[in-house]
Amino acid sequence: MDVKQEAIEKRLELKGFLQTGTKYELKDAHDLTVAYTPGVAEPCLHIKEDEDKSFDLTCRSNMVAVVSDGTRVLGLGDIGAAAAIPVMEGKSLLFKRFGNVDCIPLVIDTKDPDVLINTVKLVQKNFAGINLEDISSPKCYEIENRLKKELEIPVFHDDQHGTAIACLAGVKAALRFVKKDLSKVKIVVNGAGAAGANIA
């Protein structure tokens, strides 16, 4: 079976690649009272007094939203929000597997930067960070810049900065292999899109 067919078969078999997991096991009625009513009121009141406690008393401290509008999916272009979900699931798997960071794919069905920005602002209290993914340029720059100014949590645009980091790592490794210094070589960046502009 080729990889394209396997990508479909695995998703059909598993109904996607993500599921909700729990850290606290409900074994009896007491456990239920700790997890939910009446015990849940106590962490709620602590967070009401100090919102930063939401990072300690909930899953928020290790939760990132992988946000996209599906307008610039690598190799596919503007495929729309729903069609971008498999990419966001895949990115969430990478975060979990290689960084042990929990992620939620969050595709927003709009091409309007203001709607996307306002939606992310409204849901930010659930997350410790936002990873922007597969948003067309030039609006991706505006979205990232505004979110960095308007959110209380970190924002990372993977198409720009993640690609730049990976390329720099590759260049450094190649130069080490051929025993050359970065300051003594010329490097050409072909293209000035979201990735190319930040690689430069």
mmCIF file of C-alpha atoms in Angstrom:
data_model
loop_
_atom_site.group_PDB
_atom_site.id
_atom_site.type_symbol
_atom_site.label_atom_id
_atom_site.label_comp_id
_atom_site.label_asym_id
_atom_site.label_seq_id
_atom_site.Cartn_x
_atom_site.Cartn_y
_atom_site.Cartn_z
ATOM 1 C CA MET A 1 0.000 0.000 0.000
ATOM 2 C CA ASP A 2 1.425 3.404 -0.905
ATOM 3 C CA VAL A 3 1.664 6.209 1.655
ATOM 4 C CA LYS A 4 -1.257 8.175 0.171
ATOM 5 C CA GLN A 5 -3.619 5.228 0.492
ATOM 6 C CA GLU A 6 -2.261 4.407 3.946
ATOM 7 C CA ALA A 7 -2.894 8.023 5.052
ATOM 8 C CA ILE A 8 -6.568 7.553 4.162
ATOM 9 C CA GLU A 9 -6.866 4.008 5.557
ATOM 10 C CA LYS A 10 -5.322 4.896 8.943
ATOM 11 C CA ARG A 11 -7.591 7.908 9.368
ATOM 12 C CA LEU A 12 -10.659 5.857 8.429
ATOM 13 C CA GLU A 13 -9.647 3.122 10.847
ATOM 14 C CA LEU A 14 -8.889 5.476 13.753
ATOM 15 C CA LYS A 15 -11.424 8.244 12.949
ATOM 16 C CA GLY A 16 -8.615 10.799 13.046
ATOM 17 C CA PHE A 17 -5.361 10.815 14.974
ATOM 18 C CA LEU A 18 -6.361 12.582 18.191
ATOM 19 C CA GLN A 19 -8.486 11.775 21.206
ATOM 20 C CA THR A 20 -9.064 13.172 24.676
ATOM 21 C CA GLY A 21 -6.988 11.567 27.398
ATOM 22 C CA THR A 22 -7.302 11.943 31.156
ATOM 23 C CA LYS A 23 -4.759 12.102 33.977
ATOM 24 C CA TYR A 24 -7.237 11.458 36.777
ATOM 25 C CA GLU A 25 -9.056 8.147 36.916
ATOM 26 C CA LEU A 26 -12.677 8.030 38.035
ATOM 27 C CA LYS A 27 -12.856 4.807 40.051
ATOM 28 C CA ASP A 28 -15.731 5.605 42.396
ATOM 29 C CA ALA A 29 -18.216 8.241 43.589
ATOM 30 C CA HIS A 30 -15.555 10.005 45.673
ATOM 31 C CA ASP A 31 -13.317 10.499 42.627
ATOM 32 C CA LEU A 32 -16.284 12.016 40.815
ATOM 33 C CA THR A 33 -16.801 14.555 43.633
ATOM 34 C CA VAL A 34 -13.128 15.573 43.418
ATOM 35 C CA ALA A 35 -13.189 15.921 39.627
ATOM 36 C CA TYR A 36 -16.591 17.568 39.409
ATOM 37 C CA THR A 37 -19.246 18.786 41.852
ATOM 38 C CA PRO A 38 -18.707 19.742 44.643
ATOM 39 C CA GLY A 39 -14.886 19.608 44.603
ATOM 40 C CA VAL A 40 -14.448 21.471 41.314
ATOM 41 C CA ALA A 41 -15.720 24.671 42.945
ATOM 42 C CA GLU A 42 -12.493 25.108 44.906
ATOM 43 C CA PRO A 43 -10.094 25.408 41.931
ATOM 44 C CA CYS A 44 -12.685 27.633 40.224
ATOM 45 C CA LEU A 45 -12.614 30.032 43.188
ATOM 46 C CA HIS A 46 -8.801 30.026 43.297
ATOM 47 C CA ILE A 47 -8.668 30.901 39.587
ATOM 48 C CA LYS A 48 -11.341 33.572 40.058
ATOM 49 C CA GLU A 49 -9.021 35.265 42.598
ATOM 50 C CA ASP A 50 -5.935 34.907 40.372
ATOM 51 C CA GLU A 51 -6.347 33.915 36.703
ATOM 52 C CA ASP A 52 -2.695 32.854 36.495
ATOM 53 C CA LYS A 53 -3.596 29.900 38.721
ATOM 54 C CA SER A 54 -5.363 28.451 35.671
ATOM 55 C CA PHE A 55 -1.879 27.449 34.502
ATOM 56 C CA ASP A 56 -1.341 25.388 37.676
ATOM 57 C CA LEU A 57 -4.828 24.046 38.352
ATOM 58 C CA THR A 58 -5.893 23.039 34.817
ATOM 59 C CA CYS A 59 -4.446 21.493 31.665
ATOM 60 C CA ARG A 60 -3.773 24.997 30.308
ATOM 61 C CA SER A 61 -0.025 25.126 31.081
ATOM 62 C CA ASN A 62 0.743 22.391 28.554
ATOM 63 C CA MET A 63 -1.975 23.124 25.982
ATOM 64 C CA VAL A 64 -1.371 24.797 22.613
ATOM 65 C CA ALA A 65 -3.864 25.595 19.864
ATOM 66 C CA VAL A 66 -2.720 24.837 16.321
ATOM 67 C CA VAL A 67 -4.683 27.536 14.476
ATOM 68 C CA SER A 68 -5.341 27.707 10.732
ATOM 69 C CA ASP A 69 -7.844 29.007 8.232
ATOM 70 C CA GLY A 70 -6.671 26.530 5.581
ATOM 71 C CA THR A 71 -5.794 29.255 3.062
ATOM 72 C CA ARG A 72 -2.156 28.237 2.442
ATOM 73 C CA VAL A 73 -1.658 24.550 3.135
ATOM 74 C CA LEU A 74 1.769 23.430 1.942
ATOM 75 C CA GLY A 75 1.535 21.888 -1.510
ATOM 76 C CA LEU A 76 -2.259 22.191 -1.581
ATOM 77 C CA GLY A 77 -3.001 25.920 -1.418
ATOM 78 C CA ASP A 78 -6.373 27.276 -0.284
ATOM 79 C CA ILE A 79 -8.231 24.094 0.617
ATOM 80 C CA GLY A 80 -10.476 25.541 3.318
ATOM 81 C CA ALA A 81 -10.774 25.010 7.041
ATOM 82 C CA ALA A 82 -12.254 21.496 7.134
ATOM 83 C CA ALA A 83 -9.750 20.096 4.628
ATOM 84 C CA ALA A 84 -6.908 21.538 6.738
ATOM 85 C CA ILE A 85 -7.872 19.519 9.830
ATOM 86 C CA PRO A 86 -5.649 16.501 8.957
ATOM 87 C CA VAL A 87 -2.619 18.808 8.727
ATOM 88 C CA MET A 88 -3.422 20.385 12.100
ATOM 89 C CA GLU A 89 -3.914 16.919 13.614
ATOM 90 C CA GLY A 90 -0.539 15.882 12.216
ATOM 91 C CA LYS A 91 1.135 18.975 13.658
ATOM 92 C CA SER A 92 -0.519 18.250 17.010
ATOM 93 C CA LEU A 93 0.926 14.728 16.910
ATOM 94 C CA LEU A 94 4.403 16.169 16.314
ATOM 95 C CA PHE A 95 4.068 18.523 19.300
ATOM 96 C CA LYS A 96 3.011 15.626 21.532
ATOM 97 C CA ARG A 97 5.515 13.060 20.280
ATOM 98 C CA PHE A 98 8.603 15.267 20.181
ATOM 99 C CA GLY A 99 7.849 17.873 22.864
ATOM 100 C CA ASN A 100 5.190 16.248 25.063
ATOM 101 C CA VAL A 101 3.008 19.316 24.474
ATOM 102 C CA ASP A 102 -0.742 18.764 24.271
ATOM 103 C CA CYS A 103 -2.414 20.406 21.265
ATOM 104 C CA ILE A 104 -5.843 21.063 19.908
ATOM 105 C CA PRO A 105 -6.324 21.642 16.180
ATOM 106 C CA LEU A 106 -8.418 24.783 15.783
ATOM 107 C CA VAL A 107 -9.443 25.519 12.212
ATOM 108 C CA ILE A 108 -11.387 28.734 11.796
ATOM 109 C CA ASP A 109 -13.689 28.897 8.793
ATOM 110 C CA THR A 110 -12.984 32.452 7.652
ATOM 111 C CA LYS A 111 -10.757 34.358 5.266
ATOM 112 C CA ASP A 112 -11.188 37.549 7.289
ATOM 113 C CA PRO A 113 -8.138 38.280 9.479
ATOM 114 C CA ASP A 114 -10.272 40.210 11.989
ATOM 115 C CA VAL A 115 -12.584 37.234 12.525
ATOM 116 C CA LEU A 116 -9.637 34.860 12.992
ATOM 117 C CA ILE A 117 -7.898 37.262 15.392
ATOM 118 C CA ASN A 118 -11.052 37.870 17.423
ATOM 119 C CA THR A 119 -11.803 34.146 17.607
ATOM 120 C CA VAL A 120 -8.311 33.364 18.901
ATOM 121 C CA LYS A 121 -8.592 36.208 21.417
ATOM 122 C CA LEU A 122 -11.869 34.752 22.703
ATOM 123 C CA VAL A 123 -10.431 31.249 23.257
ATOM 124 C CA GLN A 124 -6.954 32.196 24.527
ATOM 125 C CA LYS A 125 -7.788 31.442 28.189
ATOM 126 C CA ASN A 126 -7.755 27.733 27.300
ATOM 127 C CA PHE A 127 -4.153 27.707 26.109
ATOM 128 C CA ALA A 128 -0.554 28.449 27.070
ATOM 129 C CA GLY A 129 0.375 29.310 23.483
ATOM 130 C CA ILE A 130 -0.860 29.666 19.914
ATOM 131 C CA ASN A 131 0.811 28.041 16.896
ATOM 132 C CA LEU A 132 -0.303 29.652 13.633
ATOM 133 C CA GLU A 133 -0.195 27.312 10.657
ATOM 134 C CA ASP A 134 -0.963 27.433 6.934
ATOM 135 C CA ILE A 135 -2.388 30.958 6.693
ATOM 136 C CA SER A 136 -1.851 32.763 3.379
ATOM 137 C CA SER A 137 0.400 35.783 3.059
ATOM 138 C CA PRO A 138 0.349 38.694 3.402
ATOM 139 C CA LYS A 139 -2.449 38.398 5.983
ATOM 140 C CA CYS A 140 -0.395 35.913 8.021
ATOM 141 C CA TYR A 141 1.967 38.754 9.002
ATOM 142 C CA GLU A 142 -0.866 40.984 10.208
ATOM 143 C CA ILE A 143 -2.461 38.115 12.113
ATOM 144 C CA GLU A 144 0.774 37.165 13.850
ATOM 145 C CA ASN A 145 1.729 40.751 14.700
ATOM 146 C CA ARG A 146 -1.683 41.646 16.061
ATOM 147 C CA LEU A 147 -2.010 38.462 18.088
ATOM 148 C CA LYS A 148 1.436 38.996 19.612
ATOM 149 C CA LYS A 149 0.322 42.472 20.712
ATOM 150 C CA GLU A 150 -3.217 41.582 21.781
ATOM 151 C CA LEU A 151 -2.854 38.171 23.458
ATOM 152 C CA GLU A 152 -1.572 37.386 26.928
ATOM 153 C CA ILE A 153 0.161 34.206 25.715
ATOM 154 C CA PRO A 154 2.987 33.486 23.230
ATOM 155 C CA VAL A 155 2.257 33.264 19.501
ATOM 156 C CA PHE A 156 4.443 31.348 17.027
ATOM 157 C CA HIS A 157 3.895 31.356 13.257
ATOM 158 C CA ASP A 158 5.297 28.004 12.217
ATOM 159 C CA ASP A 159 5.388 28.697 8.480
ATOM 160 C CA GLN A 160 7.718 31.633 9.094
ATOM 161 C CA HIS A 161 9.771 30.840 12.154
ATOM 162 C CA GLY A 162 9.606 27.048 12.240
ATOM 163 C CA THR A 163 10.768 26.829 8.641
ATOM 164 C CA ALA A 164 13.537 29.352 9.281
ATOM 165 C CA ILE A 165 14.748 27.384 12.315
ATOM 166 C CA ALA A 166 14.770 24.098 10.373
ATOM 167 C CA CYS A 167 16.604 25.678 7.421
ATOM 168 C CA LEU A 168 19.237 27.296 9.627
ATOM 169 C CA ALA A 169 19.815 23.985 11.398
ATOM 170 C CA GLY A 170 20.231 22.266 8.020
ATOM 171 C CA VAL A 171 22.651 24.924 6.750
ATOM 172 C CA LYS A 172 24.731 24.757 9.945
ATOM 173 C CA ALA A 173 24.894 20.963 9.761
ATOM 174 C CA ALA A 174 25.885 21.057 6.079
ATOM 175 C CA LEU A 175 28.589 23.656 6.734
ATOM 176 C CA ARG A 176 29.956 21.623 9.612
ATOM 177 C CA PHE A 177 30.045 18.591 7.306
ATOM 178 C CA VAL A 178 32.009 20.459 4.591
ATOM 179 C CA LYS A 179 34.080 22.332 7.206
ATOM 180 C CA LYS A 180 33.058 25.853 6.139
ATOM 181 C CA ASP A 181 32.162 28.901 8.195
ATOM 182 C CA LEU A 182 28.726 30.538 7.885
ATOM 183 C CA SER A 183 30.295 33.989 7.586
ATOM 184 C CA LYS A 184 32.317 32.898 4.540
ATOM 185 C CA VAL A 185 29.573 31.431 2.349
ATOM 186 C CA LYS A 186 26.842 32.903 0.168
ATOM 187 C CA ILE A 187 23.367 31.493 0.583
ATOM 188 C CA VAL A 188 20.494 32.133 -1.802
ATOM 189 C CA VAL A 189 16.887 32.141 -0.644
ATOM 190 C CA ASN A 190 14.504 31.532 -3.525
ATOM 191 C CA GLY A 191 11.164 33.204 -2.804
ATOM 192 C CA ALA A 192 9.958 35.847 -0.412
ATOM 193 C CA GLY A 193 6.807 34.308 1.007
ATOM 194 C CA ALA A 194 6.186 33.691 4.702
ATOM 195 C CA ALA A 195 8.969 31.094 4.898
ATOM 196 C CA GLY A 196 11.525 32.705 2.576
ATOM 197 C CA ALA A 197 11.303 36.145 4.158
ATOM 198 C CA ASN A 198 12.049 34.740 7.598
ATOM 199 C CA ILE A 199 14.777 32.384 6.428
ATOM 200 C CA ALA A 200 16.616 35.433 5.095
#
